[in-house]
Structures are given as structure tokens and as C-alpha cells.
Coordinates of C-alpha atoms and ligand atoms in Angstrom, one line a residue:
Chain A
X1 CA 55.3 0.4 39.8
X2 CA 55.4 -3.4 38.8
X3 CA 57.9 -5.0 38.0
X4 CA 58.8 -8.7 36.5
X5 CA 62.1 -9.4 37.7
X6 CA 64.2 -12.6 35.6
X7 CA 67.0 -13.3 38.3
X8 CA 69.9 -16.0 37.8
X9 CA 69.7 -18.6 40.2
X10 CA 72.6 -20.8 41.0
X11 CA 73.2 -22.5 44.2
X12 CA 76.9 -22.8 43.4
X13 CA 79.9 -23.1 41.0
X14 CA 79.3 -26.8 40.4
X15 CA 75.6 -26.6 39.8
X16 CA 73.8 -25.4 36.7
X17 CA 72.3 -22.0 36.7
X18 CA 69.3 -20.3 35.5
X19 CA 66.7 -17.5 35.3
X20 CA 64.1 -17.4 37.5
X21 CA 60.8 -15.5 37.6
X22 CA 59.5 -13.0 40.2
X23 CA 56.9 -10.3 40.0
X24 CA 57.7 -7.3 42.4
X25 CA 54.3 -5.6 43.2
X26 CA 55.0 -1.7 44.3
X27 CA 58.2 -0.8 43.5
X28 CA 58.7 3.1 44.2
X29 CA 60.5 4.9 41.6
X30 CA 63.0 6.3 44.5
X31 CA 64.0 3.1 45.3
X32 CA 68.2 2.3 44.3
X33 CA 68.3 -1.0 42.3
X34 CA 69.8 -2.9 45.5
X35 CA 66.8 -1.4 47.7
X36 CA 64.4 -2.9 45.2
X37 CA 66.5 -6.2 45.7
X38 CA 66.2 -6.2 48.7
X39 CA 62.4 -5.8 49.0
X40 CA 62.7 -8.9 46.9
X41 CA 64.8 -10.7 49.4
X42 CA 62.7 -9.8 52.5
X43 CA 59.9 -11.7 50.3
X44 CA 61.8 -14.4 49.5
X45 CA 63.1 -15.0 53.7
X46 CA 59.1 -14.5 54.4
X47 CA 58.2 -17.3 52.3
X48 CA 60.8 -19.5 53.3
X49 CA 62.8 -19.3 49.9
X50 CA 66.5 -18.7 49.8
X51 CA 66.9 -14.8 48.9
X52 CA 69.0 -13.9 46.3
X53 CA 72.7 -13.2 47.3
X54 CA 74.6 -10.3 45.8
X55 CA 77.6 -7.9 46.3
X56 CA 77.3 -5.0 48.0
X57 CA 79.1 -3.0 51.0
X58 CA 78.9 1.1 50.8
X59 CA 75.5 1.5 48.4
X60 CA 77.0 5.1 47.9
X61 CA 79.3 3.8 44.4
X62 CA 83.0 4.0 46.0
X63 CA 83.3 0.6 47.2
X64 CA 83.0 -0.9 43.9
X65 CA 81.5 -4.4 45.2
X66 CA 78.1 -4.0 43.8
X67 CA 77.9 -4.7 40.0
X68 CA 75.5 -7.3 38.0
X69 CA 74.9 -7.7 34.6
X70 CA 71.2 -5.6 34.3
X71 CA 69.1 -6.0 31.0
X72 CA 72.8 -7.5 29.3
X73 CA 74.6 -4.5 30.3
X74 CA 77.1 -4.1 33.5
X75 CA 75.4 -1.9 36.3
X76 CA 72.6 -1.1 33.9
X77 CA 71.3 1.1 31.4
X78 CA 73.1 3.9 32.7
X79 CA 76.3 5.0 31.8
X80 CA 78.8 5.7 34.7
X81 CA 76.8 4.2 37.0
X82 CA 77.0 1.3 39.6
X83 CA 74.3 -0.5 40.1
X84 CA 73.8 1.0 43.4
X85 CA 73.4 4.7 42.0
X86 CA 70.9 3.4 39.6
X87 CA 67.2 3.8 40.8
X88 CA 64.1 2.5 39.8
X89 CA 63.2 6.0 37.9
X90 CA 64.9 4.3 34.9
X91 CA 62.8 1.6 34.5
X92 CA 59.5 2.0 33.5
X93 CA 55.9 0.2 35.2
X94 CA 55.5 -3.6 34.2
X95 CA 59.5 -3.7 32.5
X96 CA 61.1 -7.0 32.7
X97 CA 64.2 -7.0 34.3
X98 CA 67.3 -9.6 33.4
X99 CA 69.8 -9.9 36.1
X100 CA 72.6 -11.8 35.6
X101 CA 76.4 -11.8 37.2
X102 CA 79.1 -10.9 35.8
X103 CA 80.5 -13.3 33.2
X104 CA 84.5 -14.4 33.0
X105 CA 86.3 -17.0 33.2
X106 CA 88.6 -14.9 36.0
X107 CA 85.4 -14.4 37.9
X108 CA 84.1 -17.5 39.6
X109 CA 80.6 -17.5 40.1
X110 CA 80.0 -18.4 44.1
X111 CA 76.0 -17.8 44.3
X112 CA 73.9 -16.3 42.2
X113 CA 74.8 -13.2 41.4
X114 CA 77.8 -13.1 43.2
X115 CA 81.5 -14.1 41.5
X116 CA 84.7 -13.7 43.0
X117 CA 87.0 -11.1 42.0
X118 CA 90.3 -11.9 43.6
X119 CA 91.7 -12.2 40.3
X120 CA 92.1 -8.5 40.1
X121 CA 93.7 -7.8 43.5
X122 CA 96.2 -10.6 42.5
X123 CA 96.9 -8.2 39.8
X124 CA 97.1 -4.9 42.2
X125 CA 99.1 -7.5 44.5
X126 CA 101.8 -8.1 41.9
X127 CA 102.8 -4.8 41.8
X128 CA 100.4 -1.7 41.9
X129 CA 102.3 -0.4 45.1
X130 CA 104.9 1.8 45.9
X131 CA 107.5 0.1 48.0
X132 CA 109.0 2.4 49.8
X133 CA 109.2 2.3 53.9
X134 CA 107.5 5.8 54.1
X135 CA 108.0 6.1 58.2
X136 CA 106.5 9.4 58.8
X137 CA 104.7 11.3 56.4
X138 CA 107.0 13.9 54.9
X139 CA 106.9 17.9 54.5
X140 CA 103.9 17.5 51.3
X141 CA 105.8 20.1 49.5
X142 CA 109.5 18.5 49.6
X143 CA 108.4 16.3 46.2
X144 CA 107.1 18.6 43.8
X145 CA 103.9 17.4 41.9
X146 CA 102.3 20.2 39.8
X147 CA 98.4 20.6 40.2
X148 CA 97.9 19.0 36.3
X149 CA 99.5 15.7 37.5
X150 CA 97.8 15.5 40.4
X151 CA 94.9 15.7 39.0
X152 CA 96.0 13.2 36.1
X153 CA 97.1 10.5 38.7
X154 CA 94.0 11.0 40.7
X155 CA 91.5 10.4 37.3
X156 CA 93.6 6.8 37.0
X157 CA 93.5 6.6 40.8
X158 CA 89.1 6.7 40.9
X159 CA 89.4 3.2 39.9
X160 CA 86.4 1.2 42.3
X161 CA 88.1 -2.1 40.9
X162 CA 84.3 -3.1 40.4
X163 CA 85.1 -5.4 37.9
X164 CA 82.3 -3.8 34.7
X165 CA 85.3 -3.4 32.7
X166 CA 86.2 -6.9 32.3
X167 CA 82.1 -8.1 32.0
X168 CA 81.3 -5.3 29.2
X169 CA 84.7 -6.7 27.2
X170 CA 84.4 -8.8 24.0
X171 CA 87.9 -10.9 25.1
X172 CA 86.9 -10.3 29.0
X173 CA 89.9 -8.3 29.5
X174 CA 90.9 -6.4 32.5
X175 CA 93.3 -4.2 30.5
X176 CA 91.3 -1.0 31.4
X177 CA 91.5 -1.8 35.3
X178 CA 95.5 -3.2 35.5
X179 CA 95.9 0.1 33.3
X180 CA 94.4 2.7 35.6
X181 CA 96.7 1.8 38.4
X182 CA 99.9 1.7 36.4
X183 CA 99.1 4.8 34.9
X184 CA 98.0 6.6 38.0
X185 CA 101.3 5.3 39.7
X186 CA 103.4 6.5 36.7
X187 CA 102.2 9.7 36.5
X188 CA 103.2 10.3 40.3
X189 CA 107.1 11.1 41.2
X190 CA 106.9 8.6 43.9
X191 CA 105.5 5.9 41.4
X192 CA 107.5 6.4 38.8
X193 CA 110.4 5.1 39.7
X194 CA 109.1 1.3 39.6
X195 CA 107.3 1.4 36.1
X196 CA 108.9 -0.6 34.5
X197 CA 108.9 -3.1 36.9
X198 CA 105.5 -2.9 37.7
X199 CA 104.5 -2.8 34.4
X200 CA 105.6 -6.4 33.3
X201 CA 104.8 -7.9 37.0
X202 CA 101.2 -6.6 36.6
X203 CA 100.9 -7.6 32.8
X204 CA 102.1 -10.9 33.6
X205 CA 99.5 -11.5 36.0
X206 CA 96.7 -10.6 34.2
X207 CA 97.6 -12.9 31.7
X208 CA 98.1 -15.8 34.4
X209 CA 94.5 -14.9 36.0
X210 CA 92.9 -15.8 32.6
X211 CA 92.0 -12.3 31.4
X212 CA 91.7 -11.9 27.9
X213 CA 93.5 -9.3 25.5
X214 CA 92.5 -5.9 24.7
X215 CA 91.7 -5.0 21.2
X216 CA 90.1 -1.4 21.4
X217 CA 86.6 -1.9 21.2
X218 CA 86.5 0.6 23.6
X219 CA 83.2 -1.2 25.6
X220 CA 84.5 -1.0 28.9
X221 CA 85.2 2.7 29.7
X222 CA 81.4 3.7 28.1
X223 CA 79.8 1.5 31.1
X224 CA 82.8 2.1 33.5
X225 CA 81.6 3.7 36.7
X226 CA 84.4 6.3 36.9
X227 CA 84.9 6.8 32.8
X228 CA 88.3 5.6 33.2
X229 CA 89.6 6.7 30.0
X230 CA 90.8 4.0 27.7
X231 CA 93.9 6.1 27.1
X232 CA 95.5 4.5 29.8
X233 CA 95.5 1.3 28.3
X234 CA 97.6 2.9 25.4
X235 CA 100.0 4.0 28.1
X236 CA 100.1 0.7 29.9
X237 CA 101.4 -0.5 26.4
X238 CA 103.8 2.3 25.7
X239 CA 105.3 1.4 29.4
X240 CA 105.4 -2.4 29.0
X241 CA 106.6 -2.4 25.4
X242 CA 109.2 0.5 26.9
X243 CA 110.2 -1.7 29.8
X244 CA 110.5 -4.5 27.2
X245 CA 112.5 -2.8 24.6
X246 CA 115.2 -1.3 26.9
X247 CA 115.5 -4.4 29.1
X248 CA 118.6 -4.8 31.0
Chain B
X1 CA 99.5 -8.1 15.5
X2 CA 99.7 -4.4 15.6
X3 CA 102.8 -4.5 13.2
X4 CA 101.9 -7.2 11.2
X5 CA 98.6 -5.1 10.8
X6 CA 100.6 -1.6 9.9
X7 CA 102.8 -3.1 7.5
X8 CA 100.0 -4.7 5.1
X9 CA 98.2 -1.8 5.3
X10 CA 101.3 0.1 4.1
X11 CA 101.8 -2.4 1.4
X12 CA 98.2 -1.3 0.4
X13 CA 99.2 2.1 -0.3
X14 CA 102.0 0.8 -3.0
X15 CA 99.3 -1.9 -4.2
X16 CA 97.4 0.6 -5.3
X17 CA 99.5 2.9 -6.8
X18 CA 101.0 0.3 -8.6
X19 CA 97.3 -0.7 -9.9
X20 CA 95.9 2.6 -10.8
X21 CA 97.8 2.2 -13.7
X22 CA 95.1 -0.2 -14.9
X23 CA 92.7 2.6 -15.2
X24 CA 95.1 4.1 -17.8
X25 CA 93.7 4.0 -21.9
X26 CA 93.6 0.5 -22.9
X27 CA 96.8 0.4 -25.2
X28 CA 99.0 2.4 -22.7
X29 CA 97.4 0.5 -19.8
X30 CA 98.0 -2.9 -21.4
X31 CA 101.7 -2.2 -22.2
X32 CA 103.0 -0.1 -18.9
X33 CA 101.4 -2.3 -16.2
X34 CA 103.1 -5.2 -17.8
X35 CA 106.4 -3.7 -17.8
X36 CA 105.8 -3.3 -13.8
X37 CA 104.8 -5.9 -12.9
X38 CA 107.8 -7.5 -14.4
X39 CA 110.0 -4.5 -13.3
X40 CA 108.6 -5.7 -9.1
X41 CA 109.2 -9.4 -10.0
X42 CA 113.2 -8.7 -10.9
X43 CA 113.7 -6.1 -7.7
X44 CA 116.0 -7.6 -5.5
X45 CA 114.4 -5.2 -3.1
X46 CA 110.9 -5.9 -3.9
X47 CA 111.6 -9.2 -3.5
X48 CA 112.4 -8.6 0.0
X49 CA 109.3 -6.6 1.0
X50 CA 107.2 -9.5 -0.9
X51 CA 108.3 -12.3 1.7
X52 CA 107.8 -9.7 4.2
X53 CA 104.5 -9.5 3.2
X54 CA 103.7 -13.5 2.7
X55 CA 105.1 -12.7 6.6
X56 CA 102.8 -10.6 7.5
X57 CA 99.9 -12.3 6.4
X58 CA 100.7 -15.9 8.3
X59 CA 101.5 -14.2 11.4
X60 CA 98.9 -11.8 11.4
X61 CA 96.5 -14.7 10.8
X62 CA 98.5 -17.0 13.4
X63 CA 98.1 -14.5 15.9
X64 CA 93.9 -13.5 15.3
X65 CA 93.7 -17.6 15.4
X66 CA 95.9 -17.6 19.0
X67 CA 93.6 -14.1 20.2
X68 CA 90.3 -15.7 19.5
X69 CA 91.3 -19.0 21.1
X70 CA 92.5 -16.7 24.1
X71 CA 89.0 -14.8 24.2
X72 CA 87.1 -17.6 23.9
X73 CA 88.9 -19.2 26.7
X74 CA 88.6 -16.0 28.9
X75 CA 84.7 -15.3 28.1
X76 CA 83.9 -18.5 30.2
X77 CA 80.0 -18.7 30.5
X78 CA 78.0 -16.3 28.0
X79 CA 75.5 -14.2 29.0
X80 CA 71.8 -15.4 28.3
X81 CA 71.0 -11.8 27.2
X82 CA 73.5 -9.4 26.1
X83 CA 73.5 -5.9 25.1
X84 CA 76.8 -5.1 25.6
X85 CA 77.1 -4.1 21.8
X86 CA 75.6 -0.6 22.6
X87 CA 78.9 0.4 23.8
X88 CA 81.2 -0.3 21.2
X89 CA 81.4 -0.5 17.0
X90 CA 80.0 -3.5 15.2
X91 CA 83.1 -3.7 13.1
X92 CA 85.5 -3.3 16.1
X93 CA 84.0 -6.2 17.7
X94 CA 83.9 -8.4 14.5
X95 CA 87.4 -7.9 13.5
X96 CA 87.6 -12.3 13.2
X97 CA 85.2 -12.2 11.1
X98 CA 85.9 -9.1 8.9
X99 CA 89.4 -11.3 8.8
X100 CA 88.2 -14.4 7.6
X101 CA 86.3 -12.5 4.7
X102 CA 89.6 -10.9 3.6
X103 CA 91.7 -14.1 4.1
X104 CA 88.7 -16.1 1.5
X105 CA 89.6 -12.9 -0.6
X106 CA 93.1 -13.5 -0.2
X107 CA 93.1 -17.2 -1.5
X108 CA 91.1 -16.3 -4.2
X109 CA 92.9 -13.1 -5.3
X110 CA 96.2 -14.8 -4.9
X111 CA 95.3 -17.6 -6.8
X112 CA 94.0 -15.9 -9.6
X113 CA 96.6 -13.1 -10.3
X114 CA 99.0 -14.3 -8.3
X115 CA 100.1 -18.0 -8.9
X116 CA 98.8 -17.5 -12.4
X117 CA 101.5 -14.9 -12.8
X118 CA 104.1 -16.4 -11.1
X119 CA 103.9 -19.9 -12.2
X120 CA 101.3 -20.6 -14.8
X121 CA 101.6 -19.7 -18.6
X122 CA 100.6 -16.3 -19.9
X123 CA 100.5 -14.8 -23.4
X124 CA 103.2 -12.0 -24.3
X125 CA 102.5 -8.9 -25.2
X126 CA 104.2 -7.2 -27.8
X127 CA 107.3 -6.0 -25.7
X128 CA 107.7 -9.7 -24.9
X129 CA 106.2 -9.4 -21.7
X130 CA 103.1 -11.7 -19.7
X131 CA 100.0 -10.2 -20.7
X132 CA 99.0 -10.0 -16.7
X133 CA 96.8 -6.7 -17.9
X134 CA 94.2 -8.7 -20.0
X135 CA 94.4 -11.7 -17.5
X136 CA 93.0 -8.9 -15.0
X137 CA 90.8 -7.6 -17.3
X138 CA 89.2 -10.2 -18.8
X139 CA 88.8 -11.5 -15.1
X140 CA 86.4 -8.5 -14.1
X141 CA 84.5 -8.7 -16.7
X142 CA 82.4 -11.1 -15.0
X143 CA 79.8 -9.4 -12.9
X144 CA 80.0 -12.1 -9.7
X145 CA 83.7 -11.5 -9.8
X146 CA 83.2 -7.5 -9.5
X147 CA 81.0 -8.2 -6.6
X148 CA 83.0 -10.2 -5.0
X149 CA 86.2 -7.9 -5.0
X150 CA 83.9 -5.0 -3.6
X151 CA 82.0 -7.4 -0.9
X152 CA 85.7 -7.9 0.3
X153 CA 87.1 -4.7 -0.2
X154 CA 84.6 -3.4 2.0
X155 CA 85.2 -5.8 4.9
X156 CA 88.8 -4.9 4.4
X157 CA 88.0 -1.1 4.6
X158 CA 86.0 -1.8 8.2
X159 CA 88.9 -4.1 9.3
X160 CA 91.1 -1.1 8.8
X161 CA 88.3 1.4 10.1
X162 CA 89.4 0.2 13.5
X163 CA 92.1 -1.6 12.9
X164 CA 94.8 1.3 11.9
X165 CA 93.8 3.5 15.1
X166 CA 93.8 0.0 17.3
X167 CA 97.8 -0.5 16.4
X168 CA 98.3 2.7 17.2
X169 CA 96.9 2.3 20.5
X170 CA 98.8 -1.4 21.1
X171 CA 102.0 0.1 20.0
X172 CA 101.7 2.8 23.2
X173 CA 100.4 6.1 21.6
X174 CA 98.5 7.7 24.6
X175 CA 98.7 11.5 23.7
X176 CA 95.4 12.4 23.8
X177 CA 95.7 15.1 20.5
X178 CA 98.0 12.8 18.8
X179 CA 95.8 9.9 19.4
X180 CA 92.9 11.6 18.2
X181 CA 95.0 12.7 14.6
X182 CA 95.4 8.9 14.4
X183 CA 91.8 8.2 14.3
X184 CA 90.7 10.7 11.9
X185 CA 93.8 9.8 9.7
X186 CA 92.8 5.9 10.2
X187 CA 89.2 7.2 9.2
X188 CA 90.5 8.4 5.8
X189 CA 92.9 6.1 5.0
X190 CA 90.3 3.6 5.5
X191 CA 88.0 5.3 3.5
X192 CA 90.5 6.1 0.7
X193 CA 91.8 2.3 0.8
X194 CA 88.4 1.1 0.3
X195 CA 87.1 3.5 -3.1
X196 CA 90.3 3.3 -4.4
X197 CA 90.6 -0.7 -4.6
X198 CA 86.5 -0.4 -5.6
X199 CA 87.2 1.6 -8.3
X200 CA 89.5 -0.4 -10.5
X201 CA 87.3 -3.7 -10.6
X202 CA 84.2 -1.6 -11.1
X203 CA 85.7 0.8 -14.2
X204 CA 87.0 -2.4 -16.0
X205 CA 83.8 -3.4 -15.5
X206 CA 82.1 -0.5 -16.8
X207 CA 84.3 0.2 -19.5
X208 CA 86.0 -3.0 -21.4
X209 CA 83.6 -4.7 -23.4
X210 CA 85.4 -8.0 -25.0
Ligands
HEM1 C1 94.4 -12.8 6.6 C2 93.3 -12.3 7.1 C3 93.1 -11.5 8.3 C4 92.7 -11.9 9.5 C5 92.2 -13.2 9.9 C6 92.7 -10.7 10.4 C7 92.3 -10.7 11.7 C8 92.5 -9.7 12.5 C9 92.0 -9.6 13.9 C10 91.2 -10.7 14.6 C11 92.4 -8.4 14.4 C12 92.1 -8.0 15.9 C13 93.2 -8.2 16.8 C14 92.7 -8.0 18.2 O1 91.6 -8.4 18.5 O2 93.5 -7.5 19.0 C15 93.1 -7.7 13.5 C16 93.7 -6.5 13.7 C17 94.2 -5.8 12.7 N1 94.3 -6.2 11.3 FE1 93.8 -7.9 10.5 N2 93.3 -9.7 9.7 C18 93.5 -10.1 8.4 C19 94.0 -9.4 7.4 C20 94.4 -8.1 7.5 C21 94.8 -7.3 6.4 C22 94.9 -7.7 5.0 C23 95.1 -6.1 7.0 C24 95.6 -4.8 6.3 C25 95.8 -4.6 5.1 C26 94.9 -6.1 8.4 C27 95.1 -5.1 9.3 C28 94.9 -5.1 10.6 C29 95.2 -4.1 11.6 C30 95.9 -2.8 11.3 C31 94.8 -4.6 12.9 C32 95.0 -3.8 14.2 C33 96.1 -4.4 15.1 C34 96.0 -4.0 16.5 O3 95.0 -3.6 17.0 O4 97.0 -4.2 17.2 N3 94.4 -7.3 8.7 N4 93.2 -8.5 12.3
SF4_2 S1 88.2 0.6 35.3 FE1 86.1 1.2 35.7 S2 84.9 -0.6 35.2 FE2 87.0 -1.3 35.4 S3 87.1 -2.0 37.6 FE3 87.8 0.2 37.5 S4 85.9 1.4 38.0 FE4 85.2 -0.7 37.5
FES3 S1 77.9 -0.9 46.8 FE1 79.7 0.3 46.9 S2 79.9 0.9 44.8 FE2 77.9 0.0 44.8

């Protein structure tokens, strides 16, 4: 297939950005979105041109490093996909594409379509950890954790920390991701015990890292890779206004 | 914002009520919704819940001003083409500007009933009381004024469409049943807040002639 590829091109945070035209010739419909890219790229290093840097590391949608803004819409037109698992099957012959990176003020662009995402393991650093000295691992069944909140925990827990959330958000807010690690650690006997802490340590930050607020539009778990359910931002609130409330 | 947001649309519920009188016969209409409203203006208690509501309505509208700053400053760069609309509700995402209808509303309407009430100089009726009843009525006989009351009643109905279930939500309700009661009761109470405030302008429309 053909396709017309309009790619953002920006050398780096101080210079101005912009779209850029490029014509793939025979793109097969088996091709993933990166493979496609990187057909482009091996074009671009032929001709001498600078190819077009992006985020990627596993290409198999657990590493969570991949993710552009594709057509206006993070990872694509596919729903609880990254843009790795996307292929060229949903795109039809002679579509222009739009590729853009993902937009926030908490997400420095660096090149193209790459931005930096420390912002949200300063979150996870603030507090999504248990810390507890665990030595050796102990008899599994000496904590009881039923099979239900296990399962629970783990649903929170398939977080990829790609960063679509924040990018599909009205207020650019990264409630859905700081969310789906407090949840997952509350939900587990282990975790528990530091909620409340960890609840208005991790708050805090992503209020110092520039996030905005969350006000329910419910975007971000639609075109979140792992359909993190937005429920866990209502529990993130019932465990900071908790913590709150029966401050010491 | 979530209480703020809660308790006005409480104080719908009892504006309403309270209003529905209007749609009584004329005569009976004219003489009980006068006696009411002078009944609320002398309740210490009502009194209370008045300021707050003028409470409500500052800090809600503080706090949309402080949240759009804060999105605007968190958005950064905009995209050059977006259609990140597909995953979400127009109205959810418009909730500023749903706002700023109801607040232009809010001037007006106070303005009108309210201050006119309150501080300016009505006719009695015959119990001795102001004659707030014909001030409303006379007000909706004017076609443009009808319209604008259902224009804002409408935005007010979508700003509650998502705005009841999205308190819930900031407040900490995370039961998944529970949280989906609250939507389909937000639906309703939406839905009832909004033909119940349409009717009154439109029947006085319909059926005073002066
Ligand atoms: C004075 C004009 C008003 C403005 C400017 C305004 C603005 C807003 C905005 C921007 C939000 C979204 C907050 C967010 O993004 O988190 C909101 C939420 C809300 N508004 Fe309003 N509003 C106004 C009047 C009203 C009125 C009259 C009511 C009810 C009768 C109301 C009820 C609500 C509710 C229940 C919420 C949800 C709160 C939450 O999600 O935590 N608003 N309002
Ligand atoms: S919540 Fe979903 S969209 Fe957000 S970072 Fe995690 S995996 Fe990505
Ligand atoms: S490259 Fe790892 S999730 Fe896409």
C-alpha cells in the first residue's frame, strides 16, 4: 500500500516544530506501525537525512515506551492498543497519516517524536513502593490474599506507565496512571499499610510535576493500552480525601 | 468544586418545588407564591442556606476559573490535529463553557427576580404582600426571554449530565454498582432538573395573555 506520512519534526526543545511530508511507497499491511517507521528511517539514513527519532524498547506492548499521537489520537485508532500492536491493516492504501508526540507540559519534547516522561516515575518515586526490607522471600501462603484481590491488584498493577493517559486528557492529567499504582498497592495486604501515606506523597507530586486535574471525562482509559479502569481514580480520591480527613 | 457542585444542585430541587407553585390557577398562584416567597425571606433558617448558596456560587466559579488556568497551564503545546474527542462526551469536556452560559444566566436571572425583589419597589397584592408572581409573569411573556431561560436551562441540564456523577467520583465513590446507580440517578435528575425548570417559563408563556 501507499502511504503519505505527515511526521513532526523538531530538532529539539528550543527550536520550533513542524509537520513534514513523506510518501512511503509499499507499505505491507503486516507491517506494525514502528516497522513501517522504520522503513521510513532506513530511507531517510540512505538519503543522507536525519531519520525520525522515536520511543520504543520491547515492540511486543509491555514496555510502555512506544506511544505517539497517530491521526490526533494516542497510539492510534485502535482502542487498547500501543502503537506498537497497531499494524498497517488499519490504515487503508493512499491514507494520510499525522504523527505527532505526545503533548504536556510534564512531557518535554527532546526530538521529534520523542518527550520525556520522567515526570511520572518522580510520581512512582514519591511513594508507589512498599518499604519493607523483604530479606528472603517468605512462605507465599503465610499473608493470606484471596484469588479476587489478586486479581484486582494485578488489573491496577498492568499499568505500562506509557504515558496515553495524560496525552488523551482535556487538563493533561496523570490521575488515571498515579491512580493505578495506589490502587493496586492498596488492594494488597502488604500495601496497605502505607495508603495513606502514599496517597498524599504521590498526589503531591503530580501536582508539583505540572499535571493537570482530573474531571471525569473519562478520555484516558478508552485509549489506555491496558483499559485501566477509571474507577481507580475515584479510589485514589476516597484514599487521599480519607488520609486527609483523619489526619493525625 | 465537587461540593460546591452538589449543594447547588440540591438547592435546585427546593427551587423548583418552591416554583411549581407558579403553574397553579392564576388567582391561587398569584396569592400563595407571594406568601412564600415572603415566608423564605423571614426564615432565619432560610436565610442561612441563602448565603450558603451566594457561597456556593463564588467558589464554585473561583475554583472552574483556578481549574482552567491549571489545565491550560498543564496542556502546554496543542496538538495540530486532534481527535481526542472520540473518547469522551462533548458536554463533559465543555463543562467552562456550559458554566459561563449558566453564570450569564445567573446575572440575568438574579438581577431580574432577585434584586428586584429584594431591593427595588414592587406592587402589593391584596394580602399586603410584593406582587413577585406578576413581576415573573409579566417577565415571560416576552418570547426572547422564554428562550433565553430554556437556552440556559439546557446548558445547566448538560452541566449536571456529567457534573452530578463527576462529584461523586471526586468525593471517592469507587464501588463499581454503587457508582453506576449514581450515573443513572445523575442521568435523571439531570433530565428532570432540566423539563421541570423548561416547563414553568414555557406554560406562562403559553398560557397568560396580558
Ligand atoms: C456559576 C457558573 C458555573 C460555572 C462557571 C461552573 C463551572 C464548572 C466547571 C468548570 C466544572 C468542572 C470542574 C472540573 O473540571 O473538575 C464544574 C463542575 C460541576 N458543576 Fe459547575 N459551574 C457553574 C454553575 C453550576 C451550577 C449552577 C451547578 C448546579 C446547579 C453546577 C454543578 C456542578 C457540579 C455538580 C460539578 C461537578 C463537580 C466535580 O466534578 O467535582 N455548576 N462546574
Ligand atoms: S494508565 Fe494506561 S494510558 Fe496511562 S500510563 Fe498506564 S497504561 Fe498508559
Ligand atoms: S515498544 Fe514496548 S509497549 Fe510498545
Amino acid at each position: 500500500m501507499k502511504i503519505h506520512l505527515k511526521i513532526w519534526r523538531q530538532k529539539d526543545r528550543q527550536t520550533k516544530g513542524a509537520f513534514k511530508d513523506y510518501t512511503l511507497e509499499d507499505v505491507s499491511k503486516d507491517m506494525s506501525f514502528l516497522e513501517m517507521l522504520d522503513t521510513l528511517n532506513i530511507k531517510l539514513i540512505k538519503s543522507g537525512e536525519r531519520p525520525v527519532e522515536f520511543d520504543h524498547d520491547c515492540r511486543e506492548g509491555i514496555c510502555g515506551q512506544c506511544g505517539v499521537m497517530i491521526n490526533g489520537i494516542a497510539h492510534g485508532p485502535l482502542k487498547h492498543t500501543t502503537t506498537c500492536q497497531l499494524h498497517m491493516r488499519s490504515f487503508e492504501d493512499g491514507d494520510t497519516i499525522y504523527v505527532e508526540p505526545f503533548k504536556a507540559a510534564a512531557f518535554p519534547i527532546v526530538r521529534d517524536l520523542k518527550v520525556n516522561r520522567s515526570s511520572l516515575d518522580h510520581i512512582i518515586a514519591s511513594g508507589g513502593y512498599v518499604s519493607v526490607d523483604t530479606g528472603q522471600a517468605p512462605e507465599a501462603n503465610s499473608i493470606p490474599v484471596t484469588h479476587e484481590q489478586a486479581e484486582a491488584a494485578f488489573d491496577a498493577a498492568a499499568c505500562i506507565g506509557c504515558g496515553a493517559c495524560v496525552a488523551s486528557c482535556k487538563n493533561s492529567s496523570a490521575a488515571l496512571f498515579t491512580s493505578a499504582k495506589i490502587s493496586q498497592l492498596a488492594q494488597l495486604p502488604q500495601g496497605d499499610k502505607e495508603t495513606s501515606k502514599r496517597v498524599v506523597k504521590m498526589v503531591y507530586q503530580m501536582e508539583e510535576e505540572g499535571f493537570g486535574h482530573c474531571s471525569f471525562t473519562e478520555a484516558c482509559q478508552v485509549e489506555c493500552p491496558e483499559d485501566i479502569s477509571v474507577l481507580n481514580i475515584a479510589r485514589m480520591n476516597y484514599e487521599y480525601n480519607k488520609a486527609r480527613l483523619l489526619k493525625k | 468544586m465537587a461540593l460546591t457542585g452538589l449543594f447547588l444542585s440540591f438547592f435546585l430541587i427546593i427551587h423548583l418545588a418552591g416554583n411549581l407553585q407558579l403553574l397553579l390557577p392564576a388567582d391561587e398562584a398569584q396569592l400563595q407564591y407571594n406568601s412564600y416567597s415572603r415566608l423564605l425571606g423571614g426564615n432565619i433558617f432560610v436565610k442561612l442556606v441563602a448565603y450558603v448558596l451566594y457561597a456556593s456560587i463564588i467558589l464554585h466559579t473561583i475554583d472552574a476559573i483556578y481549574l482552567g488556568i491549571k489545565s491550560k497551564r498543564a496542556n502546554g503545546a496543542s496538538y495540530s490535529r486532534d481527535k481526542r474527542g472520540r473518547a469522551s462526551k462533548w458536554y463533559a469536556r465543555n463543562m467552562m463553557a456550559l458554566g459561563i452560559i449558566i453564570f450569564v444566566f445567573l446575572v440575568i436571572h438574579f438581577k431580574d427576580f432577585w434584586y428586584s425583589y429584594k431591593f427595588g419597589e414592587l406592587p402589593l397584592d391584596i394580602n399586603g404582600n410584593k406582587d413577585l408572581y406578576t413581576l415573573v409573569v409579566v417577565a415571560f411573556q416576552e418570547l426572547w426571554y422564554v428562550i433565553l431561560y430554556v437556552i440556559a436551562i439546557v446548558a445547566l441540564g448538560y452541566h449536571l449530565l456529567h457534573g452530578v456523577f463527576s462529584a461523586h467520583r471526586t468525593l471517592g465513590l469507587y464501588h463499581p454498582l454503587y457508582s453506576k446507580i449514581i450515573k443513572v440517578l445523575g442521568i435523571i435528575f439531570a433530565v428532570v432538573m432540566t423539563f421541570g425548570y423548561i416547563l414553568i417559563p414555557v406554560y406562562i408563556y403559553l398560557t397568560h395573555e396580558l
